[in-house]
């Protein structure tokens, strides 16, 4: 449910060519998906639409590897934090109806949360509240698969204390949208699942979108996986924790319907949508800015329990792209860029996912601990058999693929590492940043 690095930015800062919409040709998207599938790089589903017209949909990989059940375009996945866009939409609808006010204080509902009398509904929506995120608790992974009550989660927020003064900065917090879920339920006197279905799913005919893991159609439900040496099954967070911050399940096809309906004012009015699109400190209200060259889109990303997702809408062209993965060893942002490149006649090359095999001597000479003083980071390079792994201390291990004897990459995180064996150092490249670490 954390905000991940893939949401910023598609291609901002580059020279700006003239982009024109074209008749969409699915063949290169098929080639991209085939490349992902053949190289065991990505499992999941994608949908591309222009307004109400579905231009492309494709599913690859397994919904359940143990059962050898292949994914289909009807397979449902956890969408993680894209749930926040649904929740923000429900909040704006509630405000339109006069049941809630944008500047209403959190203390109306929760008096004991630090700074509750200063925190507003808007600040919960745009992550400027300073409320402690319960998913950042050090012991989070010891209780996230167990049901939690409202009282328990709110007590965790209180115990975490204020992260900063409300309105002084913006910092992503899942607690903001957990609280908004509870507030919606209190105002409407209905549970979140009912509101989601009544106010969004029914009007837009989203037949494969549910709160929580679907129970009525298990054949369409996917498991989720994390790649180390192979795809390993991931546990599922209990729905009572992420709530409207990350517990919705859906398909890419339903997501493009949702975003198209949202931006076509089928759920909230134009004034409310413009409020959602106002960016302050990098955040809108349940939306992130997603530029593509000189064009401005809006969307959201998500990640939970091995599922990862991204959805983006551009008014210019009326295009929406949504993709959800249940097994990701590649960068979702690269797939998103490729898709919009096809839509706007600015094609990107197909990815080169080939790798070479290093000799035992070449591998041995790069193993070890690499450290940087500023910022203070340590990356350990290890191996298991013929495979090479990296690990930022305190974070999960990731596999590195050799492109040549000195260059290793991790496509999912956009990581490239170049080793200088004579100097016993590495240069890390990621998201336009460069860092030198010494052995």
PDB file of C-alpha atoms in Angstrom, residues 31-172:
ATOM      1  CA  UNK A  31       4.968  -8.407 -28.664  1.00  0.00           C
ATOM      2  CA  UNK A  32       5.623  -6.679 -25.342  1.00  0.00           C
ATOM      3  CA  UNK A  33       3.388  -9.081 -23.429  1.00  0.00           C
ATOM      4  CA  UNK A  34       4.973 -12.048 -25.189  1.00  0.00           C
ATOM      5  CA  UNK A  35       8.438 -10.777 -24.196  1.00  0.00           C
ATOM      6  CA  UNK A  36       7.332 -10.481 -20.570  1.00  0.00           C
ATOM      7  CA  UNK A  37       5.812 -13.954 -20.607  1.00  0.00           C
ATOM      8  CA  UNK A  38       8.708 -15.743 -22.294  1.00  0.00           C
ATOM      9  CA  UNK A  39      11.263 -14.209 -19.938  1.00  0.00           C
ATOM     10  CA  UNK A  40       9.268 -14.934 -16.773  1.00  0.00           C
ATOM     11  CA  UNK A  41       9.372 -11.193 -16.063  1.00  0.00           C
ATOM     12  CA  UNK A  42       5.746 -10.305 -15.369  1.00  0.00           C
ATOM     13  CA  UNK A  43       2.416 -11.984 -14.667  1.00  0.00           C
ATOM     14  CA  UNK A  44      -0.847 -10.096 -14.800  1.00  0.00           C
ATOM     15  CA  UNK A  45      -3.294  -8.258 -17.007  1.00  0.00           C
ATOM     16  CA  UNK A  46      -3.546  -4.974 -18.918  1.00  0.00           C
ATOM     17  CA  UNK A  47      -6.362  -2.965 -20.507  1.00  0.00           C
ATOM     18  CA  UNK A  48      -6.214   0.095 -22.767  1.00  0.00           C
ATOM     19  CA  UNK A  49      -9.248   2.200 -23.645  1.00  0.00           C
ATOM     20  CA  UNK A  50     -10.251   5.325 -25.516  1.00  0.00           C
ATOM     21  CA  UNK A  51     -13.336   6.585 -23.739  1.00  0.00           C
ATOM     22  CA  UNK A  52     -15.844   3.745 -23.551  1.00  0.00           C
ATOM     23  CA  UNK A  53     -14.086   1.807 -26.321  1.00  0.00           C
ATOM     24  CA  UNK A  54     -11.765  -0.961 -25.185  1.00  0.00           C
ATOM     25  CA  UNK A  55      -8.748  -0.951 -27.507  1.00  0.00           C
ATOM     26  CA  UNK A  56      -6.723  -3.757 -25.963  1.00  0.00           C
ATOM     27  CA  UNK A  57      -6.771  -6.316 -23.162  1.00  0.00           C
ATOM     28  CA  UNK A  58      -4.402  -9.137 -22.401  1.00  0.00           C
ATOM     29  CA  UNK A  59      -3.561 -11.458 -19.509  1.00  0.00           C
ATOM     30  CA  UNK A  60      -0.353 -13.486 -19.161  1.00  0.00           C
ATOM     31  CA  UNK A  61       1.100 -15.858 -16.609  1.00  0.00           C
ATOM     32  CA  UNK A  62      -0.691 -17.773 -13.896  1.00  0.00           C
ATOM     33  CA  UNK A  63      -3.569 -16.859 -11.627  1.00  0.00           C
ATOM     34  CA  UNK A  64      -2.536 -19.880  -9.528  1.00  0.00           C
ATOM     35  CA  UNK A  65       0.819 -21.530 -10.233  1.00  0.00           C
ATOM     36  CA  UNK A  66       0.198 -24.506  -7.931  1.00  0.00           C
ATOM     37  CA  UNK A  67      -2.987 -25.349  -9.839  1.00  0.00           C
ATOM     38  CA  UNK A  68      -1.407 -24.412 -13.201  1.00  0.00           C
ATOM     39  CA  UNK A  69      -4.340 -22.054 -13.715  1.00  0.00           C
ATOM     40  CA  UNK A  70      -3.572 -19.451 -16.357  1.00  0.00           C
ATOM     41  CA  UNK A  71      -4.772 -15.887 -15.916  1.00  0.00           C
ATOM     42  CA  UNK A  72      -7.546 -14.558 -18.135  1.00  0.00           C
ATOM     43  CA  UNK A  73      -8.859 -11.047 -18.683  1.00  0.00           C
ATOM     44  CA  UNK A  74     -11.549 -11.896 -16.098  1.00  0.00           C
ATOM     45  CA  UNK A  75      -8.993 -12.750 -13.408  1.00  0.00           C
ATOM     46  CA  UNK A  76      -9.276 -10.426 -10.426  1.00  0.00           C
ATOM     47  CA  UNK A  77      -6.339  -9.032  -8.483  1.00  0.00           C
ATOM     48  CA  UNK A  78      -5.707  -6.889  -5.433  1.00  0.00           C
ATOM     49  CA  UNK A  79      -5.277  -3.312  -6.696  1.00  0.00           C
ATOM     50  CA  UNK A  80      -3.644  -1.955  -3.528  1.00  0.00           C
ATOM     51  CA  UNK A  81      -3.566   1.820  -3.263  1.00  0.00           C
ATOM     52  CA  UNK A  82      -5.571   2.500  -6.404  1.00  0.00           C
ATOM     53  CA  UNK A  83      -8.343   1.840  -3.871  1.00  0.00           C
ATOM     54  CA  UNK A  84      -7.604   5.369  -2.608  1.00  0.00           C
ATOM     55  CA  UNK A  85      -8.969   6.869  -5.830  1.00  0.00           C
ATOM     56  CA  UNK A  86     -12.240   5.026  -5.248  1.00  0.00           C
ATOM     57  CA  UNK A  87     -12.324   6.228  -1.633  1.00  0.00           C
ATOM     58  CA  UNK A  88     -11.539   9.834  -2.567  1.00  0.00           C
ATOM     59  CA  UNK A  89     -14.362   9.692  -5.124  1.00  0.00           C
ATOM     60  CA  UNK A  90     -16.766   8.498  -2.422  1.00  0.00           C
ATOM     61  CA  UNK A  91     -15.633  11.315  -0.127  1.00  0.00           C
ATOM     62  CA  UNK A  92     -16.142  13.967  -2.823  1.00  0.00           C
ATOM     63  CA  UNK A  93     -19.586  12.518  -3.578  1.00  0.00           C
ATOM     64  CA  UNK A  94     -20.420  12.699   0.134  1.00  0.00           C
ATOM     65  CA  UNK A  95     -19.327  16.347   0.216  1.00  0.00           C
ATOM     66  CA  UNK A  96     -21.445  17.130  -2.858  1.00  0.00           C
ATOM     67  CA  UNK A  97     -24.466  15.765  -0.994  1.00  0.00           C
ATOM     68  CA  UNK A  98     -23.765  17.964   2.029  1.00  0.00           C
ATOM     69  CA  UNK A  99     -23.084  15.038   4.355  1.00  0.00           C
ATOM     70  CA  UNK A 100     -19.459  16.087   4.953  1.00  0.00           C
ATOM     71  CA  UNK A 101     -17.349  19.233   4.545  1.00  0.00           C
ATOM     72  CA  UNK A 102     -13.874  19.497   3.043  1.00  0.00           C
ATOM     73  CA  UNK A 103     -12.574  21.587   5.958  1.00  0.00           C
ATOM     74  CA  UNK A 104     -14.331  19.572   8.652  1.00  0.00           C
ATOM     75  CA  UNK A 105     -12.018  18.659  11.525  1.00  0.00           C
ATOM     76  CA  UNK A 106     -10.984  15.083  12.192  1.00  0.00           C
ATOM     77  CA  UNK A 107     -11.909  15.685  15.835  1.00  0.00           C
ATOM     78  CA  UNK A 108     -15.565  15.512  14.770  1.00  0.00           C
ATOM     79  CA  UNK A 109     -14.996  11.766  14.567  1.00  0.00           C
ATOM     80  CA  UNK A 110     -11.751  11.031  16.478  1.00  0.00           C
ATOM     81  CA  UNK A 111     -10.776  13.342  19.329  1.00  0.00           C
ATOM     82  CA  UNK A 112      -7.751  11.408  20.593  1.00  0.00           C
ATOM     83  CA  UNK A 113      -5.652  11.284  17.425  1.00  0.00           C
ATOM     84  CA  UNK A 114      -2.814  13.814  17.761  1.00  0.00           C
ATOM     85  CA  UNK A 115      -3.767  17.214  16.231  1.00  0.00           C
ATOM     86  CA  UNK A 116      -7.278  15.929  15.457  1.00  0.00           C
ATOM     87  CA  UNK A 117      -8.738  19.407  15.978  1.00  0.00           C
ATOM     88  CA  UNK A 118      -6.338  20.834  13.356  1.00  0.00           C
ATOM     89  CA  UNK A 119      -6.572  18.055  10.746  1.00  0.00           C
ATOM     90  CA  UNK A 120      -9.184  18.468   8.003  1.00  0.00           C
ATOM     91  CA  UNK A 121     -10.816  16.057   5.588  1.00  0.00           C
ATOM     92  CA  UNK A 122      -8.809  17.676   2.780  1.00  0.00           C
ATOM     93  CA  UNK A 123      -5.557  17.016   4.625  1.00  0.00           C
ATOM     94  CA  UNK A 124      -6.470  13.348   4.965  1.00  0.00           C
ATOM     95  CA  UNK A 125      -7.200  13.249   1.241  1.00  0.00           C
ATOM     96  CA  UNK A 126      -3.941  14.901   0.124  1.00  0.00           C
ATOM     97  CA  UNK A 127      -1.620  13.304   2.716  1.00  0.00           C
ATOM     98  CA  UNK A 128      -0.834  16.516   4.579  1.00  0.00           C
ATOM     99  CA  UNK A 129      -2.383  15.447   7.911  1.00  0.00           C
ATOM    100  CA  UNK A 130       0.704  14.150   9.720  1.00  0.00           C
ATOM    101  CA  UNK A 131      -1.229  11.104  10.973  1.00  0.00           C
ATOM    102  CA  UNK A 132       1.108   8.178  11.617  1.00  0.00           C
ATOM    103  CA  UNK A 133       0.803   5.401   9.023  1.00  0.00           C
ATOM    104  CA  UNK A 134       0.109   2.099  10.769  1.00  0.00           C
ATOM    105  CA  UNK A 135       1.713   0.220   7.870  1.00  0.00           C
ATOM    106  CA  UNK A 136       5.030   1.798   8.886  1.00  0.00           C
ATOM    107  CA  UNK A 137       4.943   0.149  12.316  1.00  0.00           C
ATOM    108  CA  UNK A 138       8.069  -1.957  12.844  1.00  0.00           C
ATOM    109  CA  UNK A 139       5.959  -4.949  13.849  1.00  0.00           C
ATOM    110  CA  UNK A 140       3.427  -4.508  11.008  1.00  0.00           C
ATOM    111  CA  UNK A 141       4.271  -7.802   9.296  1.00  0.00           C
ATOM    112  CA  UNK A 142       3.590  -9.679  12.532  1.00  0.00           C
ATOM    113  CA  UNK A 143      -0.092  -8.681  12.614  1.00  0.00           C
ATOM    114  CA  UNK A 144      -1.105  -7.659   9.091  1.00  0.00           C
ATOM    115  CA  UNK A 145      -2.694 -11.029   8.260  1.00  0.00           C
ATOM    116  CA  UNK A 146      -4.917 -10.920  11.368  1.00  0.00           C
ATOM    117  CA  UNK A 147      -8.248  -9.088  11.591  1.00  0.00           C
ATOM    118  CA  UNK A 148      -8.011  -5.699  13.317  1.00  0.00           C
ATOM    119  CA  UNK A 149     -10.830  -3.660  14.846  1.00  0.00           C
ATOM    120  CA  UNK A 150     -11.339   0.053  14.356  1.00  0.00           C
ATOM    121  CA  UNK A 151     -10.344   0.592  17.984  1.00  0.00           C
ATOM    122  CA  UNK A 152      -7.083  -1.327  17.529  1.00  0.00           C
ATOM    123  CA  UNK A 153      -6.043   0.540  14.382  1.00  0.00           C
ATOM    124  CA  UNK A 154      -6.917   3.966  15.791  1.00  0.00           C
ATOM    125  CA  UNK A 155      -4.941   3.156  18.955  1.00  0.00           C
ATOM    126  CA  UNK A 156      -1.944   2.329  16.741  1.00  0.00           C
ATOM    127  CA  UNK A 157      -2.292   5.739  15.056  1.00  0.00           C
ATOM    128  CA  UNK A 158      -2.443   7.454  18.438  1.00  0.00           C
ATOM    129  CA  UNK A 159       0.556   5.525  19.714  1.00  0.00           C
ATOM    130  CA  UNK A 160       2.548   6.438  16.605  1.00  0.00           C
ATOM    131  CA  UNK A 161       2.172  10.142  17.394  1.00  0.00           C
ATOM    132  CA  UNK A 162       2.052  13.042  14.970  1.00  0.00           C
ATOM    133  CA  UNK A 163       4.591  12.812  12.152  1.00  0.00           C
ATOM    134  CA  UNK A 164       4.413  16.596  11.484  1.00  0.00           C
ATOM    135  CA  UNK A 165       2.138  19.593  11.972  1.00  0.00           C
ATOM    136  CA  UNK A 166      -0.975  19.358   9.761  1.00  0.00           C
ATOM    137  CA  UNK A 167      -0.557  21.238   6.496  1.00  0.00           C
ATOM    138  CA  UNK A 168       3.186  21.828   6.978  1.00  0.00           C
ATOM    139  CA  UNK A 169       4.203  19.153   4.459  1.00  0.00           C
ATOM    140  CA  UNK A 170       2.893  16.182   2.485  1.00  0.00           C
ATOM    141  CA  UNK A 171       3.846  12.627   3.379  1.00  0.00           C
ATOM    142  CA  UNK A 172       2.078   9.485   2.200  1.00  0.00           C
TER     143      UNK A 172
END
